[in-house]
Amino acid sequence: MDTPRSLFPALPPAGHAFIRLVDSCRFPDHLRALRAAHARLLFLLGLPSHPASAAVRVKLIQAYAACAALPAARAVLDSSPDRSTVFFNVLLRGLTAASLHRDALLLFASMRPQGPACFPDHYTYPLALKSCAATNGLILGLQIHSSTARLGLNGNAFVAHSTISMYARCGRPDEAYQMFEEMQYRDVVSWNAMISGFAHAGLFGRAMDVFRELVALQCPKPDAGTMASILPSMGKARIEDIIFLRGVFDEMQFKGLISWNAMLAIYTNNEMHVEAVELFMRMHKDGIEPDSVTLATVLPSCGEVSALSLGKRIHEIIKRKRMCSSMLLENALMDMYASCGCLKEARDVFDSMGVRDVVSWTSIISAYGRHGHGREAIDLFEKMRGQGLEPDSIAFVAILAACSHAGLLDMGKRYFYSMTSRYHIPPKLEHYACMVDLLGRAGCISEAYDFIMMMPVKPNERVWGALLGACRIHSNMDIGLLAADSLLRLAPKQTGYYVLLSNIYARAGRWADVSMVRSVMESKGIKKLPGVSNAELGYRVHTFHIGDTSHPQSKLIYEKLSELLRRIREMGYNPEVEATLHDVEEEDKEGHLSVHSEKLAIAFVLINTSPGTPIRITMNLRTCSDCHHAAKLISTITSREIILKDVNRIHHIVQGVCSCGDYW
C-alpha cells in the first residue's frame, strides 16, 4: 500500500520507503523487516517532537499488532510522549483480534487517567464491549453502556451493535433485545447482532424468530453475516427451518464463501449428508473456491454416505492447495476414508501426518474398530501410549467399542478398569454402554445386567438399548423384557426398541406378543424409521428406500435384482422371514425382503459399474440378517467386494465371507 507523502511532509524520500515497508508488514514472518524499518525511522525522525513522529508511531503499533508482536506494539505506545486516543484504539484492535481480551480491558481502563487526549471515543467503546462479551464482564459492560448513553453514543451503529452482543453473551438477552428495539435505524449488522445474541444465549427459537422477521421485512436483505449468525441455532433444527434457510440462501444475490460454509454446516450438523454433498457439488459447479473450513465441513458428509469419489477429489484439492499441514483436515480425511471402507487409505493419511494428537490416534483406532480389526486397534492404542500421549475419555470409548466389535472381552474389561485406576478418568454413560455391549455381545447377558445394576449413575437408553440388542442376539427373553420395560419408560416413542422387542418375541415363537407390540405401536402412532441406502455414482449420491420405484433406472434395477435372487436361490438362499420384523407391518411378507433398500442399491451399482468395481452401500439403520446373508452370496456370484456400512459397523464382504464374522 503506497503512503501519500502529504501525511509525512517532513520525511526525506528514504523515510517514505520505510513507511511503505511498515505498511506491508502484516504477518509474523515479516517481523524482522519491521524491526529494521523501525530502527531506521527512529534515526530519521530524531527527536520525538518531529512533526511526523506521532503518525509514524501509530503505523508502527498497527504493524506490530498485525505481526502478532503485541509486546512490541505496547512498547511503542508506552514510549510515545504525544500519545492520544488513536494510539490506544490501534492497540486495542490488535489485542481483541488476538483474543487477548483481559489485556484489552486493562489497556482500556488505563486510558482516562492519561488525560483528555486519551479519553475513549466511538471507536474505543465497541472494542471494549467486545472484550466484555468475551470475558463475561457484565459489570464493566454496564458501566460502558452507561458512559455511551451519557455521551449520546447509543445512536452510533457500531456502539449499539457491540452493546447488543455484550448483553446477549453476558446472559442478558432481554436487555439486548430492548437495545435492539430502541434503535431508530437497524441495518443488517444490527439484525445479525441480535440473531447472534439470541443464538449464543441458547435461545434458538427466538434467534429464528428474529431471522424470519428480517426476511419478512425484505429490507435490509440477509447477508453472509446473517447466515453465520443463525448457524449456532441450527444444531438440531426443525426441517421446516432448514428448508426456509435454504430458500433464503438460494435468493441471496451475493452469497460469499461464508454463506456457503454456513449452509453446508447446517446440513452436516443435522445429518442431511446427501444434501451437503449436493450443495458442495453445486458450489464447485458455480466456480466457488472452497477453503479449509468448507472442506473440513463436507468431508464428514462424504464419509457418512460413502461418497468416495468426491472424497478423493477433495483430497486432491487439499494437496493442490497445500493444506496437508492442517491437522483438522488430515483428521477429517482419515475419517472420510475409514467411513467409506478404505482402511488402507485412512492409514496412509495417518502415517503421513507430521504431527498427531490424541484426536488423530483416536480416529485411526476407531477406524480399525469399526472394521472389526480389534487386535490392530489395541496395537495402535498401545503405540499411542508408548509415544507419551495419554488417552482421553473419547479414546477409551474408541478402544472399548473396538474390543466389543471384535469380541475381545478380557481386553475390554482391562481397559475399562484402567480408565479409573491408571488414568483417573471417571467413566461416562458412553463407557458404560460400551461395556454392556461388550458383555452382551459375548453372551454374558446376566453379567451385563448385573453391571447395569451396579452402575453409580442412572443408566440411559443407550445402556439399556445395548442390553436389549444383546438379548435379541442371544434370545434371552427374561432379561430382554426387563431391558425393554426400562427402555420404553425412558424413550416411549423410540421405534427401534419396539422392533427389537418384537424380534425377541418372534425368535421365541410368541407371535401373539409380536402382534401385541405392533398394536401398541399403532395405538401410539409410532412408525418405524424407514430404511434408506445410499450409493455414489459419478460424484452423485443415489438414495433408495424399501420397494423404491422412483429411480429413473427402476426397471433395470428390478430386473437385475430378480436375476440375482434367482441365482442365489440356486445356491441355497432362503429368505429369513424373521428379518421382516425390522420393517413395518405391511412389509411382513417374504416378497418384501427382496426389495429392501440395501438390495436395490447393490443392484443399481452392479448395472452401472464395470466388473471388479467394489460396491459401497451406506445404510441409516442396522442391516437385517437376510440382506447380510444375501450380500455375502451376491459377492460370490458377481466376484465383487461389497462394503456395507450400517449404523453399527462396516461390513467388508469378499467371496461370501464378511469381516464381521457374522458377529455384529
mmCIF file of N, CA and C in Angstrom, residues 41 96 142 223 238 272 364 374 383-384 409 417 421 423 489 551 605 607:
data_model
loop_
_atom_site.group_PDB
_atom_site.id
_atom_site.type_symbol
_atom_site.label_atom_id
_atom_site.label_comp_id
_atom_site.label_asym_id
_atom_site.label_seq_id
_atom_site.Cartn_x
_atom_site.Cartn_y
_atom_site.Cartn_z
ATOM 1 N N LEU A 41 13.585 4.374 10.955
ATOM 2 C CA LEU A 41 12.675 5.505 11.113
ATOM 3 C C LEU A 41 13.001 6.305 12.368
ATOM 4 N N THR A 96 -7.829 -7.300 20.801
ATOM 5 C CA THR A 96 -9.108 -8.015 20.646
ATOM 6 C C THR A 96 -9.038 -9.012 19.492
ATOM 7 N N LEU A 142 -21.946 -2.917 31.716
ATOM 8 C CA LEU A 142 -22.996 -1.995 32.158
ATOM 9 C C LEU A 142 -22.444 -0.584 32.338
ATOM 10 N N ASP A 223 -27.524 -11.211 4.726
ATOM 11 C CA ASP A 223 -26.241 -11.349 4.047
ATOM 12 C C ASP A 223 -25.461 -12.523 4.640
ATOM 13 N N ARG A 238 -35.419 -27.878 13.181
ATOM 14 C CA ARG A 238 -36.621 -28.417 12.542
ATOM 15 C C ARG A 238 -36.421 -28.391 11.032
ATOM 16 N N MET A 272 -27.958 -34.210 7.348
ATOM 17 C CA MET A 272 -28.508 -34.194 5.985
ATOM 18 C C MET A 272 -27.319 -34.268 5.019
ATOM 19 N N ILE A 364 -7.959 -43.159 14.145
ATOM 20 C CA ILE A 364 -7.488 -44.376 13.478
ATOM 21 C C ILE A 364 -7.825 -45.614 14.303
ATOM 22 N N GLY A 374 -10.039 -55.582 15.840
ATOM 23 C CA GLY A 374 -9.839 -55.224 17.241
ATOM 24 C C GLY A 374 -8.395 -55.308 17.690
ATOM 25 N N LYS A 383 0.584 -48.132 21.016
ATOM 26 C CA LYS A 383 1.606 -47.278 20.397
ATOM 27 C C LYS A 383 1.404 -45.821 20.797
ATOM 28 N N MET A 384 0.144 -45.409 20.837
ATOM 29 C CA MET A 384 -0.156 -44.044 21.266
ATOM 30 C C MET A 384 0.372 -43.805 22.677
ATOM 31 N N LEU A 409 -13.335 -59.675 25.015
ATOM 32 C CA LEU A 409 -13.949 -59.391 26.308
ATOM 33 C C LEU A 409 -12.921 -59.035 27.378
ATOM 34 N N TYR A 417 -11.306 -50.833 33.335
ATOM 35 C CA TYR A 417 -10.892 -50.616 34.723
ATOM 36 C C TYR A 417 -9.609 -49.783 34.825
ATOM 37 N N SER A 421 -8.292 -46.587 37.397
ATOM 38 C CA SER A 421 -7.163 -46.961 38.251
ATOM 39 C C SER A 421 -5.857 -46.308 37.808
ATOM 40 N N TYR A 423 -5.608 -43.836 34.870
ATOM 41 C CA TYR A 423 -5.715 -42.507 34.270
ATOM 42 C C TYR A 423 -6.673 -41.585 35.018
ATOM 43 N N ARG A 489 -39.940 -46.932 29.126
ATOM 44 C CA ARG A 489 -40.239 -45.849 30.062
ATOM 45 C C ARG A 489 -39.351 -44.633 29.787
ATOM 46 N N HIS A 551 -36.616 -44.271 -8.856
ATOM 47 C CA HIS A 551 -35.361 -44.039 -9.575
ATOM 48 C C HIS A 551 -35.582 -44.193 -11.079
ATOM 49 N N VAL A 605 -25.735 -50.430 -8.366
ATOM 50 C CA VAL A 605 -24.296 -50.301 -8.602
ATOM 51 C C VAL A 605 -23.833 -51.346 -9.620
ATOM 52 N N ILE A 607 -25.375 -52.632 -12.157
ATOM 53 C CA ILE A 607 -25.717 -52.345 -13.565
ATOM 54 C C ILE A 607 -25.016 -51.088 -14.092
#
